[in-house]
Short mmCIF file of C-alpha atoms and ligand atoms in Angstrom, two decimals:
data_model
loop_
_atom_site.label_atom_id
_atom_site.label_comp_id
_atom_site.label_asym_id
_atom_site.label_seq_id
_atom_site.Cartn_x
_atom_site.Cartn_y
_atom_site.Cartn_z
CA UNK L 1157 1.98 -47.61 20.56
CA UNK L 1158 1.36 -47.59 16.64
CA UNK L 1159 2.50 -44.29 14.71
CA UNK L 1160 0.61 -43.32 11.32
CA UNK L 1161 2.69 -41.58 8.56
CA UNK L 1162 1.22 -38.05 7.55
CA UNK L 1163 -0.27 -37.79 4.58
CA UNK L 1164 1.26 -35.24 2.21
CA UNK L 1165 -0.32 -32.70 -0.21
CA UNK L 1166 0.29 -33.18 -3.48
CA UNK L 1167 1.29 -30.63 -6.05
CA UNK L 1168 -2.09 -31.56 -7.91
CA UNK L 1169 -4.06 -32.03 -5.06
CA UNK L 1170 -3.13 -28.31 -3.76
CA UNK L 1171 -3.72 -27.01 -6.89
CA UNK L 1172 -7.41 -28.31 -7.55
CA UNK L 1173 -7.88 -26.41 -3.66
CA UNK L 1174 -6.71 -23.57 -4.59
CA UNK L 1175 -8.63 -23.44 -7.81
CA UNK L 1176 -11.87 -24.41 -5.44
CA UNK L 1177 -10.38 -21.60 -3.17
CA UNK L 1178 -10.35 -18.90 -6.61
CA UNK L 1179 -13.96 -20.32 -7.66
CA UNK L 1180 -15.77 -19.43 -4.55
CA UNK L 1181 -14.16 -16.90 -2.85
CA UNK L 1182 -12.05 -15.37 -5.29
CA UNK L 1183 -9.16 -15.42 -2.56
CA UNK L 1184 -5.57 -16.51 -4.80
CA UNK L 1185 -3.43 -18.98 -2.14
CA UNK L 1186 0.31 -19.00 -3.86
CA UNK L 1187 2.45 -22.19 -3.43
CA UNK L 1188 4.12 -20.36 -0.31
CA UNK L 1189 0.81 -21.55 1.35
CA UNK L 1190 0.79 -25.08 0.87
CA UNK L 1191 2.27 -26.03 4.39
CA UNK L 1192 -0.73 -23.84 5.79
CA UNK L 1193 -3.03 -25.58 3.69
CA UNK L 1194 -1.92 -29.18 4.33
CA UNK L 1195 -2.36 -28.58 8.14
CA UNK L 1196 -5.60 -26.79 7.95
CA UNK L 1197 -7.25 -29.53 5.98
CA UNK L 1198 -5.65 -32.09 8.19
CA UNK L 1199 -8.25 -32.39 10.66
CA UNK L 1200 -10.94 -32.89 8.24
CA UNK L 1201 -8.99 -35.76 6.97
CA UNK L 1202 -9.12 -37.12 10.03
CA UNK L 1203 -12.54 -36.43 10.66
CA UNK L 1204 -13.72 -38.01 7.49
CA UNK L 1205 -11.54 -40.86 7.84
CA UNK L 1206 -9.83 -40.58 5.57
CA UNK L 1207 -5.95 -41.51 5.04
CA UNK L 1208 -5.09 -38.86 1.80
CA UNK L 1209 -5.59 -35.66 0.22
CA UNK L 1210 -6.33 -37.15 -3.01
CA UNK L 1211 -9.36 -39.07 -1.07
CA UNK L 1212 -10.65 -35.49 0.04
CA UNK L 1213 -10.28 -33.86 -3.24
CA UNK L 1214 -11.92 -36.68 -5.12
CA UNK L 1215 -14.86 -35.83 -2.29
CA UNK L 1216 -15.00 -32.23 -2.76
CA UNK L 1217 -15.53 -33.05 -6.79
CA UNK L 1218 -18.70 -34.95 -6.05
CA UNK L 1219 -21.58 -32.49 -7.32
CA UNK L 1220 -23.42 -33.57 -4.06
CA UNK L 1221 -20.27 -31.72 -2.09
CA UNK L 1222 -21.56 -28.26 -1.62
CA UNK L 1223 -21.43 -28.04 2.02
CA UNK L 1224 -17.99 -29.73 1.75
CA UNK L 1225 -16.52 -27.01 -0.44
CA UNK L 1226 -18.21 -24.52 1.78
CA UNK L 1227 -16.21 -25.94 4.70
CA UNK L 1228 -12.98 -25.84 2.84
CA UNK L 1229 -13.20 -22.31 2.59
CA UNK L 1230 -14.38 -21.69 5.75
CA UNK L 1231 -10.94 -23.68 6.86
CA UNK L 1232 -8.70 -21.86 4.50
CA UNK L 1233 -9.99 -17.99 5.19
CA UNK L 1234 -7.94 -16.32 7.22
CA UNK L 1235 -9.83 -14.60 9.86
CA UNK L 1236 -7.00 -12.88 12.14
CA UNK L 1237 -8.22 -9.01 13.14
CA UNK L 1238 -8.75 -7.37 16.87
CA UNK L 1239 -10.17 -4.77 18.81
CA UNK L 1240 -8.89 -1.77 17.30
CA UNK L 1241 -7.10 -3.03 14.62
CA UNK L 1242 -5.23 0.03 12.88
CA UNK L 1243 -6.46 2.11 15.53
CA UNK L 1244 -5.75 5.59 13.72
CA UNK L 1245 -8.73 4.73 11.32
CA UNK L 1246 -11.48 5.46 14.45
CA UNK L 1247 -9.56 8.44 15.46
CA UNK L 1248 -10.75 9.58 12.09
CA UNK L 1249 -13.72 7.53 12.23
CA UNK L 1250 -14.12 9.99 15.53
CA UNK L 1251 -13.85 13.02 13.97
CA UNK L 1252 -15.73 12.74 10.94
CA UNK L 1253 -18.65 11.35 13.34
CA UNK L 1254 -18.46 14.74 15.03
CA UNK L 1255 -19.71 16.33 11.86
CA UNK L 1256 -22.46 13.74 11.14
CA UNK L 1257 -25.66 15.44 10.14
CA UNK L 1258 -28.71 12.71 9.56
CA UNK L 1259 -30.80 11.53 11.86
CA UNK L 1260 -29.92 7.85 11.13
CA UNK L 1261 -26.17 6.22 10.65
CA UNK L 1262 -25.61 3.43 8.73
CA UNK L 1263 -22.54 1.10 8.72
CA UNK L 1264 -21.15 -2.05 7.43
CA UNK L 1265 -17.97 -4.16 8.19
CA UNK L 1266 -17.91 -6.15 4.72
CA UNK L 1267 -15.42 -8.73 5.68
CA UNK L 1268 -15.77 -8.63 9.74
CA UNK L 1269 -14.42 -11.82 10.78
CA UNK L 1270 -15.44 -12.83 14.51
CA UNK L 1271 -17.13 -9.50 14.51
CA UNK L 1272 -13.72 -7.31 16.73
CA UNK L 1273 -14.40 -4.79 14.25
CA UNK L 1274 -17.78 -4.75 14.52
CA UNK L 1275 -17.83 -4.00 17.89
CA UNK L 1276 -15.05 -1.86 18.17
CA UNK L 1277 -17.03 0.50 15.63
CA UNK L 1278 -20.16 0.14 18.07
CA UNK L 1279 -17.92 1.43 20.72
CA UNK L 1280 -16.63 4.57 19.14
CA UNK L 1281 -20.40 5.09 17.43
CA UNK L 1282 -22.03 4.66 21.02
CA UNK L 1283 -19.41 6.87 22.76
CA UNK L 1284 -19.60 9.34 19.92
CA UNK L 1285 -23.29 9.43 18.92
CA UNK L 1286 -25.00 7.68 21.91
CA UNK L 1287 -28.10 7.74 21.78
CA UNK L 1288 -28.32 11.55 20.02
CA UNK L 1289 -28.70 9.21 16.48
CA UNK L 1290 -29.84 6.36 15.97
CA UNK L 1291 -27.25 3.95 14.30
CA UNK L 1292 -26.55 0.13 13.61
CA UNK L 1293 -23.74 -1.97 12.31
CA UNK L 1294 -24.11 -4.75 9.87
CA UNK L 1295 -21.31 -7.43 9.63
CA UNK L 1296 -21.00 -10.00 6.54
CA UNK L 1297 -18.45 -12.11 5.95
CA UNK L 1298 -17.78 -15.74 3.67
CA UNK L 1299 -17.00 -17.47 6.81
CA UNK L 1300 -19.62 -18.84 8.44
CA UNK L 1301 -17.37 -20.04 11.45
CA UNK L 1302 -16.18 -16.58 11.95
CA UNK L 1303 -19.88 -15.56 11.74
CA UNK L 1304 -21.10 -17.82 14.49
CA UNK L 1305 -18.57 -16.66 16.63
CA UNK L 1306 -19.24 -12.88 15.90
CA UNK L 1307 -23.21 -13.06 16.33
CA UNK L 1308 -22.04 -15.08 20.13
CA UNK L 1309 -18.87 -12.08 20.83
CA UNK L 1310 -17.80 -13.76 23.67
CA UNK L 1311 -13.70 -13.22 23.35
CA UNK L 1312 -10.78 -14.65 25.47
CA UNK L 1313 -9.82 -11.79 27.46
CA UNK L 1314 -6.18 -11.95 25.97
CA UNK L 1315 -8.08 -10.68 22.77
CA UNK L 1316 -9.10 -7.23 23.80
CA UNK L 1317 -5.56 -6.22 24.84
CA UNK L 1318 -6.03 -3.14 22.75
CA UNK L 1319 -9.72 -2.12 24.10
CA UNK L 1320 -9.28 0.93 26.71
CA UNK L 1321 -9.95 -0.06 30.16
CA UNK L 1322 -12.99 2.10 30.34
CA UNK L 1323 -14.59 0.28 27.36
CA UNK L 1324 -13.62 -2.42 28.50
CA UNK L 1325 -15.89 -1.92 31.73
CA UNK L 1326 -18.70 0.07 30.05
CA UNK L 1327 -19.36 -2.27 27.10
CA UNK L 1328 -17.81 -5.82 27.92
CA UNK L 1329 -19.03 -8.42 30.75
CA UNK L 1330 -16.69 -10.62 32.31
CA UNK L 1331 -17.11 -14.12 32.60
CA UNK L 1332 -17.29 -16.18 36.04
CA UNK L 1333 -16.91 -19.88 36.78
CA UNK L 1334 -16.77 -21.55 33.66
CA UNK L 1335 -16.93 -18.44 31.40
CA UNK L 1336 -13.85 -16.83 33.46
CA UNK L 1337 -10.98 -15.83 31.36
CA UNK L 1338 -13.47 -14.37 28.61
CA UNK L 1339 -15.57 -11.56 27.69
CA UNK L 1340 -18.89 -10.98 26.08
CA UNK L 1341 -19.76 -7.67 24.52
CA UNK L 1342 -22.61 -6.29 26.39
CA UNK L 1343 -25.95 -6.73 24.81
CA UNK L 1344 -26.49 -2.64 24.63
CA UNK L 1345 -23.89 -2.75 21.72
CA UNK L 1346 -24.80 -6.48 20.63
CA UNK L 1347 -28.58 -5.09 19.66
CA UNK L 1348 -27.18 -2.62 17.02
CA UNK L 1349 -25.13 -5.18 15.56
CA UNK L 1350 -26.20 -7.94 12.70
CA UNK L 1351 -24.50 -10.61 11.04
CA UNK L 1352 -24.67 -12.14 7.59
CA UNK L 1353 -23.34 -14.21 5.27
CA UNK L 1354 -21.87 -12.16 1.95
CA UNK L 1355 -19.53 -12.81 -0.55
CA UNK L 1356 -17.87 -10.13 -2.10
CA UNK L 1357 -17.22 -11.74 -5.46
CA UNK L 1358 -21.12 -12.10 -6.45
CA UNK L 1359 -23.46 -9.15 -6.72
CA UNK L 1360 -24.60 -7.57 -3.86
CA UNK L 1361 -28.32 -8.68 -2.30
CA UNK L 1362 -30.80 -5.89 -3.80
CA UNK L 1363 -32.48 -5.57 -0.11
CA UNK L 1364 -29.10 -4.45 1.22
CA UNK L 1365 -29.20 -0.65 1.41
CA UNK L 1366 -26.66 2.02 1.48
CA UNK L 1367 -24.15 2.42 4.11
CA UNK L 1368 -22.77 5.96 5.53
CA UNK L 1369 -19.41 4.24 5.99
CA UNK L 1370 -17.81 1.08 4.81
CA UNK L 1371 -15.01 -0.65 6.04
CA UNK L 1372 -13.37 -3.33 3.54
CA UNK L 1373 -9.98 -4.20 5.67
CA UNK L 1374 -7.55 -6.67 5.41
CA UNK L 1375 -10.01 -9.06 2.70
CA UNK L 1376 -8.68 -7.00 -0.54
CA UNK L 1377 -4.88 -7.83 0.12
CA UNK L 1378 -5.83 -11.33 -1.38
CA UNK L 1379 -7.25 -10.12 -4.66
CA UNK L 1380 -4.78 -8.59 -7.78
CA UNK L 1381 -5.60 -4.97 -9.52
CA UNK L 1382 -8.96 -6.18 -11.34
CA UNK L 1383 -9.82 -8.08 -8.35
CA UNK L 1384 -9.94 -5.11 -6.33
CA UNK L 1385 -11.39 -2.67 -8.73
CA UNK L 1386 -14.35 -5.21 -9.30
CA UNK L 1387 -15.30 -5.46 -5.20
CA UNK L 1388 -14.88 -2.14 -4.61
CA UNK L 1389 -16.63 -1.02 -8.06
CA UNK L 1390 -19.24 -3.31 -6.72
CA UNK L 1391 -19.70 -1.75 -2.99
CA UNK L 1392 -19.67 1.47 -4.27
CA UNK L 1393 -22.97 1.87 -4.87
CA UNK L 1394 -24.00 0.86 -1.30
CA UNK L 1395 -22.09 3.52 -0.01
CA UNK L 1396 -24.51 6.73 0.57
CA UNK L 1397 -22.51 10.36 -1.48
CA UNK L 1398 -19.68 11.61 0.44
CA UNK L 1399 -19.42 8.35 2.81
CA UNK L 1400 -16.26 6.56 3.84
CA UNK L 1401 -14.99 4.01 2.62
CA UNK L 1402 -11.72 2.27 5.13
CA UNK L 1403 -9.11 -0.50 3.65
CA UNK L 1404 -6.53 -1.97 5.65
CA UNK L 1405 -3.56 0.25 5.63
CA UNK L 1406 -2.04 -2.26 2.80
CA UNK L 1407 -4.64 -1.85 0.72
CA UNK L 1408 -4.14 1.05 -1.22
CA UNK L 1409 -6.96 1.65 -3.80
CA UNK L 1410 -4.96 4.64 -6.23
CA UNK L 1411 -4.99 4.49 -9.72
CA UNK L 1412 -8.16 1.68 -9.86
CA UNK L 1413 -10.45 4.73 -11.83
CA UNK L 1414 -13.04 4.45 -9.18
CA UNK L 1415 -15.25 7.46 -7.90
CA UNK L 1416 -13.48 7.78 -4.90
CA UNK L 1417 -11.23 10.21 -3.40
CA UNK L 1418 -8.53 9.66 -0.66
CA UNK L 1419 -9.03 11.95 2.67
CA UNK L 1420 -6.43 10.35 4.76
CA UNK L 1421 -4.27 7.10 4.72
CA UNK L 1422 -6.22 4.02 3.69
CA UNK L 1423 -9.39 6.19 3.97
CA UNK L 1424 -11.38 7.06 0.85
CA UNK L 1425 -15.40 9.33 0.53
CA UNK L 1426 -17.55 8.43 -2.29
CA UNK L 1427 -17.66 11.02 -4.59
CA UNK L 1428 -20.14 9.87 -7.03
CA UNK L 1429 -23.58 11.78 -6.89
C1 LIG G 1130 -8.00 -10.90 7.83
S1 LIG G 1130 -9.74 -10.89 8.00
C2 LIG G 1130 -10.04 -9.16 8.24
C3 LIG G 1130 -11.00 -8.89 9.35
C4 LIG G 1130 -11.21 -7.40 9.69
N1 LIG G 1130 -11.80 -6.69 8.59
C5 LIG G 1130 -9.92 -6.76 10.11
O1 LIG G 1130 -9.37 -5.94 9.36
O2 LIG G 1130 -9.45 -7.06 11.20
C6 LIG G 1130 -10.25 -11.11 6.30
C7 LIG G 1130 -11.68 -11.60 6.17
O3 LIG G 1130 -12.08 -11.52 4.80
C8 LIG G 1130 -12.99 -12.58 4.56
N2 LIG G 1130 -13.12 -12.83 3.12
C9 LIG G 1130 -12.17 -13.29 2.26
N3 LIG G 1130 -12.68 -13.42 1.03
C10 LIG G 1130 -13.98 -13.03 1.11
C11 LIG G 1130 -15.04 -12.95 0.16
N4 LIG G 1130 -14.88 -13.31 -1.12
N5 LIG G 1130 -16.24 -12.49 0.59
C12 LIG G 1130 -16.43 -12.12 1.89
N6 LIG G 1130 -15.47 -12.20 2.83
C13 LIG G 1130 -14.25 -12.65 2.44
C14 LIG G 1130 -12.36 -13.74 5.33
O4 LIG G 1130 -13.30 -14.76 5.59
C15 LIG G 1130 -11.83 -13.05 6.58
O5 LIG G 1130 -12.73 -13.18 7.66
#
Protein backbone atom coordinates (compact mmCIF):
# COMPACT_ATOMS: atom_id res chain seq x y z
CA UNK A 1 0.00 0.00 0.00
CA UNK A 2 1.41 3.49 -1.27
CA UNK A 3 1.26 6.48 1.36
CA UNK A 4 1.02 10.23 -0.02
CA UNK A 5 2.77 13.00 2.03
CA UNK A 6 0.28 15.84 3.19
CA UNK A 7 0.51 18.80 1.68
CA UNK A 8 1.26 21.74 3.99
CA UNK A 9 -0.11 25.34 4.09
CA UNK A 10 2.12 27.79 3.49
CA UNK A 11 2.59 30.99 5.39
CA UNK A 12 1.68 32.83 1.99
CA UNK A 13 -0.75 30.56 0.89
CA UNK A 14 -2.80 31.03 4.35
CA UNK A 15 -2.45 34.45 4.16
CA UNK A 16 -3.94 35.14 0.55
CA UNK A 17 -7.15 32.81 2.34
CA UNK A 18 -7.50 34.72 4.90
CA UNK A 19 -7.37 37.93 2.95
CA UNK A 20 -10.16 36.09 0.53
CA UNK A 21 -11.77 35.19 3.96
CA UNK A 22 -11.64 39.41 5.08
CA UNK A 23 -12.82 40.36 1.37
CA UNK A 24 -16.02 38.48 1.36
CA UNK A 25 -17.13 37.91 4.58
CA UNK A 26 -15.39 40.30 6.58
CA UNK A 27 -14.67 37.36 9.15
CA UNK A 28 -10.56 38.03 10.45
CA UNK A 29 -8.97 34.14 10.84
CA UNK A 30 -5.59 34.86 13.08
CA UNK A 31 -2.55 32.54 12.50
CA UNK A 32 -3.89 30.41 15.59
CA UNK A 33 -6.28 29.08 12.80
CA UNK A 34 -4.10 27.82 10.29
CA UNK A 35 -4.22 24.06 11.43
CA UNK A 36 -8.14 24.50 11.11
CA UNK A 37 -7.76 25.93 7.87
CA UNK A 38 -5.29 23.45 6.34
CA UNK A 39 -7.73 20.57 7.25
CA UNK A 40 -10.85 22.23 6.16
CA UNK A 41 -9.52 22.94 2.71
CA UNK A 42 -8.04 19.51 2.56
CA UNK A 43 -10.82 17.78 1.07
CA UNK A 44 -11.24 20.15 -1.68
CA UNK A 45 -7.71 19.48 -2.53
CA UNK A 46 -8.48 16.24 -2.90
CA UNK A 47 -11.50 16.72 -4.70
CA UNK A 48 -9.94 18.92 -7.27
CA UNK A 49 -7.02 16.82 -7.61
CA UNK A 50 -4.94 18.56 -6.70
CA UNK A 51 -1.52 17.79 -4.72
CA UNK A 52 -0.88 21.65 -3.01
CA UNK A 53 -2.26 24.63 -1.52
CA UNK A 54 -0.42 26.83 -3.74
CA UNK A 55 -2.33 24.86 -6.76
CA UNK A 56 -5.73 25.88 -4.99
CA UNK A 57 -4.84 29.39 -4.33
CA UNK A 58 -3.50 29.98 -7.79
CA UNK A 59 -7.33 28.56 -8.68
CA UNK A 60 -9.21 30.70 -6.42
CA UNK A 61 -7.21 33.87 -8.22
CA UNK A 62 -8.67 32.97 -11.57
CA UNK A 63 -11.41 35.81 -12.18
CA UNK A 64 -13.60 32.88 -13.51
CA UNK A 65 -13.41 31.43 -9.62
CA UNK A 66 -16.45 32.94 -8.08
CA UNK A 67 -18.19 29.90 -7.06
CA UNK A 68 -14.76 28.64 -5.86
CA UNK A 69 -14.24 31.51 -3.44
CA UNK A 70 -17.83 31.13 -2.46
CA UNK A 71 -17.05 27.56 -1.40
CA UNK A 72 -14.02 28.55 0.53
CA UNK A 73 -16.02 30.49 2.73
CA UNK A 74 -18.66 28.31 3.00
CA UNK A 75 -15.72 25.72 4.29
CA UNK A 76 -14.09 28.16 6.60
CA UNK A 77 -17.45 29.66 8.47
CA UNK A 78 -17.94 28.31 11.48
CA UNK A 79 -21.44 27.25 11.89
CA UNK A 80 -21.53 25.55 15.53
CA UNK A 81 -24.99 26.78 17.52
CA UNK A 82 -28.03 24.47 19.06
CA UNK A 83 -31.35 24.33 20.25
CA UNK A 84 -31.44 26.80 22.86
CA UNK A 85 -28.25 28.13 22.69
CA UNK A 86 -27.86 30.70 25.72
CA UNK A 87 -31.11 29.67 26.84
CA UNK A 88 -31.71 32.74 29.31
CA UNK A 89 -32.13 34.98 26.12
CA UNK A 90 -35.90 33.20 25.37
CA UNK A 91 -36.73 33.37 28.95
CA UNK A 92 -36.59 37.03 28.17
CA UNK A 93 -37.54 36.54 24.73
CA UNK A 94 -40.74 34.97 26.83
CA UNK A 95 -41.51 37.69 28.74
CA UNK A 96 -41.21 40.53 26.59
CA UNK A 97 -43.56 38.41 24.10
CA UNK A 98 -46.12 38.53 26.91
CA UNK A 99 -46.37 42.26 26.43
CA UNK A 100 -46.46 42.19 22.60
CA UNK A 101 -49.13 44.50 21.29
CA UNK A 102 -49.43 44.31 17.17
CA UNK A 103 -51.28 42.20 15.39
CA UNK A 104 -48.28 40.90 13.35
CA UNK A 105 -44.58 39.78 14.77
CA UNK A 106 -41.74 39.97 12.86
CA UNK A 107 -38.34 38.26 13.42
CA UNK A 108 -35.02 37.59 11.97
CA UNK A 109 -32.03 35.29 12.93
CA UNK A 110 -29.25 37.30 10.88
CA UNK A 111 -26.56 34.75 11.07
CA UNK A 112 -28.77 31.39 11.77
CA UNK A 113 -26.56 28.72 10.76
CA UNK A 114 -28.44 25.24 10.16
CA UNK A 115 -31.46 27.17 11.23
CA UNK A 116 -31.39 25.62 15.59
CA UNK A 117 -32.10 29.08 16.30
CA UNK A 118 -34.55 29.55 14.01
CA UNK A 119 -36.59 27.04 15.21
CA UNK A 120 -36.02 27.25 18.67
CA UNK A 121 -37.48 30.95 18.35
CA UNK A 122 -40.58 29.32 16.43
CA UNK A 123 -41.01 27.22 19.44
CA UNK A 124 -41.13 29.80 22.14
CA UNK A 125 -43.20 32.27 19.49
CA UNK A 126 -45.76 29.32 18.82
CA UNK A 127 -46.03 28.36 22.54
CA UNK A 128 -46.19 32.01 23.48
CA UNK A 129 -48.29 33.65 20.74
CA UNK A 130 -49.90 30.60 18.98
CA UNK A 131 -51.99 31.37 16.82
CA UNK A 132 -53.44 34.73 18.89
CA UNK A 133 -50.73 36.72 16.27
CA UNK A 134 -49.68 36.03 13.42
CA UNK A 135 -45.78 35.79 13.24
CA UNK A 136 -42.84 34.43 10.99
CA UNK A 137 -39.14 33.97 11.26
CA UNK A 138 -36.70 34.81 8.58
CA UNK A 139 -33.17 33.18 8.67
CA UNK A 140 -30.08 34.54 6.48
CA UNK A 141 -26.88 33.52 6.71
CA UNK A 142 -23.32 33.61 4.22
CA UNK A 143 -23.30 29.94 4.27
CA UNK A 144 -25.10 28.42 1.84
CA UNK A 145 -24.31 24.82 3.24
CA UNK A 146 -25.66 25.80 6.54
CA UNK A 147 -28.66 27.21 4.59
CA UNK A 148 -29.53 24.03 2.79
CA UNK A 149 -29.45 22.24 5.80
CA UNK A 150 -31.67 24.80 7.75
CA UNK A 151 -34.49 25.14 4.94
CA UNK A 152 -34.36 20.69 5.19
CA UNK A 153 -34.19 20.88 9.61
CA UNK A 154 -33.85 17.43 9.82
CA UNK A 155 -31.20 17.14 13.00
CA UNK A 156 -29.40 14.06 14.52
CA UNK A 157 -31.28 13.52 17.57
CA UNK A 158 -28.00 13.98 19.69
CA UNK A 159 -28.50 17.72 18.54
CA UNK A 160 -31.61 18.68 20.39
CA UNK A 161 -30.23 17.55 23.78
CA UNK A 162 -31.29 20.90 25.10
CA UNK A 163 -35.02 20.98 23.50
CA UNK A 164 -37.64 20.11 26.44
CA UNK A 165 -39.17 16.82 26.03
CA UNK A 166 -42.55 18.30 25.41
CA UNK A 167 -41.23 20.31 22.41
CA UNK A 168 -39.59 17.86 21.50
CA UNK A 169 -42.94 15.79 20.93
CA UNK A 170 -45.18 18.74 19.96
CA UNK A 171 -42.94 20.28 17.27
CA UNK A 172 -40.29 17.58 16.12
CA UNK A 173 -41.00 14.16 14.10
CA UNK A 174 -38.91 11.31 14.58
CA UNK A 175 -37.39 9.48 11.97
CA UNK A 176 -37.98 5.59 11.17
CA UNK A 177 -36.01 3.12 9.08
CA UNK A 178 -33.51 4.97 7.37
CA UNK A 179 -34.29 8.41 8.90
CA UNK A 180 -34.05 6.80 12.59
CA UNK A 181 -31.66 8.49 14.83
CA UNK A 182 -32.88 12.04 13.50
CA UNK A 183 -35.45 14.60 13.74
CA UNK A 184 -37.29 16.92 11.46
CA UNK A 185 -38.99 20.00 12.78
CA UNK A 186 -42.59 19.63 12.11
CA UNK A 187 -43.88 21.45 9.13
CA UNK A 188 -46.45 23.66 11.50
CA UNK A 189 -43.24 25.57 12.63
CA UNK A 190 -41.27 24.91 9.22
CA UNK A 191 -44.17 27.17 7.31
CA UNK A 192 -43.35 30.32 9.41
CA UNK A 193 -39.83 29.94 8.79
CA UNK A 194 -37.68 31.29 5.55
CA UNK A 195 -34.25 31.10 4.57
CA UNK A 196 -31.89 33.36 2.68
CA UNK A 197 -28.73 34.09 1.70
CA UNK A 198 -27.30 37.61 3.42
CA UNK A 199 -24.17 38.97 4.09
CA UNK A 200 -23.80 41.24 6.74
CA UNK A 201 -20.87 43.22 5.39
CA UNK A 202 -22.87 44.68 2.20
CA UNK A 203 -25.99 46.78 2.51
CA UNK A 204 -28.99 45.32 3.39
CA UNK A 205 -31.65 44.20 0.36
CA UNK A 206 -34.20 47.32 0.20
CA UNK A 207 -37.26 44.65 0.03
CA UNK A 208 -36.20 43.36 3.44
CA UNK A 209 -38.48 45.02 6.00
CA UNK A 210 -38.26 45.73 9.61
CA UNK A 211 -38.01 43.16 12.21
CA UNK A 212 -39.70 43.36 15.88
CA UNK A 213 -36.66 41.46 17.17
CA UNK A 214 -33.25 40.65 15.89
CA UNK A 215 -30.95 38.21 16.94
CA UNK A 216 -27.16 38.74 15.73
CA UNK A 217 -25.36 35.82 17.97
CA UNK A 218 -22.20 34.38 17.94
CA UNK A 219 -21.27 36.06 14.01
CA UNK A 220 -19.98 39.54 15.65
CA UNK A 221 -17.23 37.82 17.89
CA UNK A 222 -15.23 37.62 14.53
CA UNK A 223 -15.33 41.30 13.65
CA UNK A 224 -13.02 44.20 15.76
CA UNK A 225 -14.78 47.57 17.27
CA UNK A 226 -15.55 49.23 13.71
CA UNK A 227 -16.48 45.94 12.45
CA UNK A 228 -19.17 45.65 14.81
CA UNK A 229 -20.40 49.16 14.95
CA UNK A 230 -20.73 49.04 11.03
CA UNK A 231 -23.17 45.60 11.06
CA UNK A 232 -25.02 46.59 13.74
CA UNK A 233 -25.21 50.43 12.54
CA UNK A 234 -26.36 48.71 9.44
CA UNK A 235 -29.29 46.36 10.97
CA UNK A 236 -30.46 48.98 12.91
CA UNK A 237 -32.66 50.35 10.74
CA UNK A 238 -34.48 47.02 10.10
CA UNK A 239 -35.26 46.80 13.52
CA UNK A 240 -38.98 48.31 14.13
CA UNK A 241 -38.67 51.40 17.56
CA UNK A 242 -38.34 49.77 20.81
CA UNK A 243 -37.46 46.15 19.28
CA UNK A 244 -34.79 43.77 20.49
CA UNK A 245 -31.92 43.35 19.39
CA UNK A 246 -29.90 39.71 21.03
CA UNK A 247 -25.87 39.14 20.67
CA UNK A 248 -24.24 36.20 21.90
CA UNK A 249 -23.42 36.68 25.49
CA UNK A 250 -19.66 37.59 24.24
CA UNK A 251 -20.68 40.10 22.25
CA UNK A 252 -21.05 43.04 24.16
CA UNK A 253 -22.09 46.10 22.05
CA UNK A 254 -21.25 49.21 24.97
CA UNK A 255 -19.54 52.12 24.09
CA UNK A 256 -20.08 51.55 19.93
CA UNK A 257 -22.42 55.15 19.98
CA UNK A 258 -25.28 53.26 18.54
CA UNK A 259 -29.07 54.04 19.31
CA UNK A 260 -29.46 51.27 21.41
CA UNK A 261 -29.97 50.69 24.96
CA UNK A 262 -29.10 47.54 27.07
CA UNK A 263 -32.29 45.88 28.98
CA UNK A 264 -30.61 42.81 30.16
CA UNK A 265 -27.30 40.86 29.46
CA UNK A 266 -26.44 40.67 25.78
CA UNK A 267 -29.94 42.10 25.09
CA UNK A 268 -30.32 45.59 23.62
CA UNK A 269 -34.18 47.75 22.27
CA UNK A 270 -33.82 50.16 19.56
CA UNK A 271 -34.26 53.39 20.75
CA UNK A 272 -34.17 55.44 17.71
CA UNK A 273 -37.65 56.92 16.62
C1 LIG B 1 -21.28 30.38 15.26
S1 LIG B 1 -22.56 30.59 14.08
C2 LIG B 1 -23.84 31.27 15.10
C3 LIG B 1 -25.18 30.64 14.85
C4 LIG B 1 -26.31 31.11 15.79
N1 LIG B 1 -26.59 32.51 15.62
C5 LIG B 1 -25.99 30.79 17.22
O1 LIG B 1 -25.71 31.71 18.00
O2 LIG B 1 -26.01 29.62 17.57
C6 LIG B 1 -21.99 32.05 13.21
C7 LIG B 1 -22.63 32.21 11.84
O3 LIG B 1 -22.31 33.50 11.33
C8 LIG B 1 -22.22 33.38 9.92
N2 LIG B 1 -21.50 34.52 9.36
C9 LIG B 1 -20.19 34.85 9.52
N3 LIG B 1 -19.89 35.94 8.81
C10 LIG B 1 -21.02 36.32 8.18
C11 LIG B 1 -21.35 37.39 7.30
N4 LIG B 1 -20.44 38.28 6.88
N5 LIG B 1 -22.63 37.49 6.85
C12 LIG B 1 -23.57 36.59 7.25
N6 LIG B 1 -23.32 35.55 8.07
C13 LIG B 1 -22.05 35.42 8.54
C14 LIG B 1 -21.51 32.05 9.73
O4 LIG B 1 -21.71 31.53 8.44
C15 LIG B 1 -22.12 31.20 10.84
O5 LIG B 1 -23.17 30.39 10.36
Amino acid sequence: MGTQALPLLGDREFEQICALMQQVSGIRLGQAKKPLVASRLLKRLRSLDLSAYSDYVALLARPDQDEERRTVVDLLTTNETFFFREAAHFDFLRDALARFQGRELKVWSAACSSGEEVYTLAMVLAETLGKRIDWNILGTDLCRSALKAAAVAVYPVERARNLPQPLLHRYCLQGVGEQAGRLQIGPELRARARFGCLNLIEPLPAALGRFHVIFLRNALIYFDEAGKRDIVGRLLPALEPGGLLFVGHSEGLHGLGLPIRAVSPAVYQHSAP
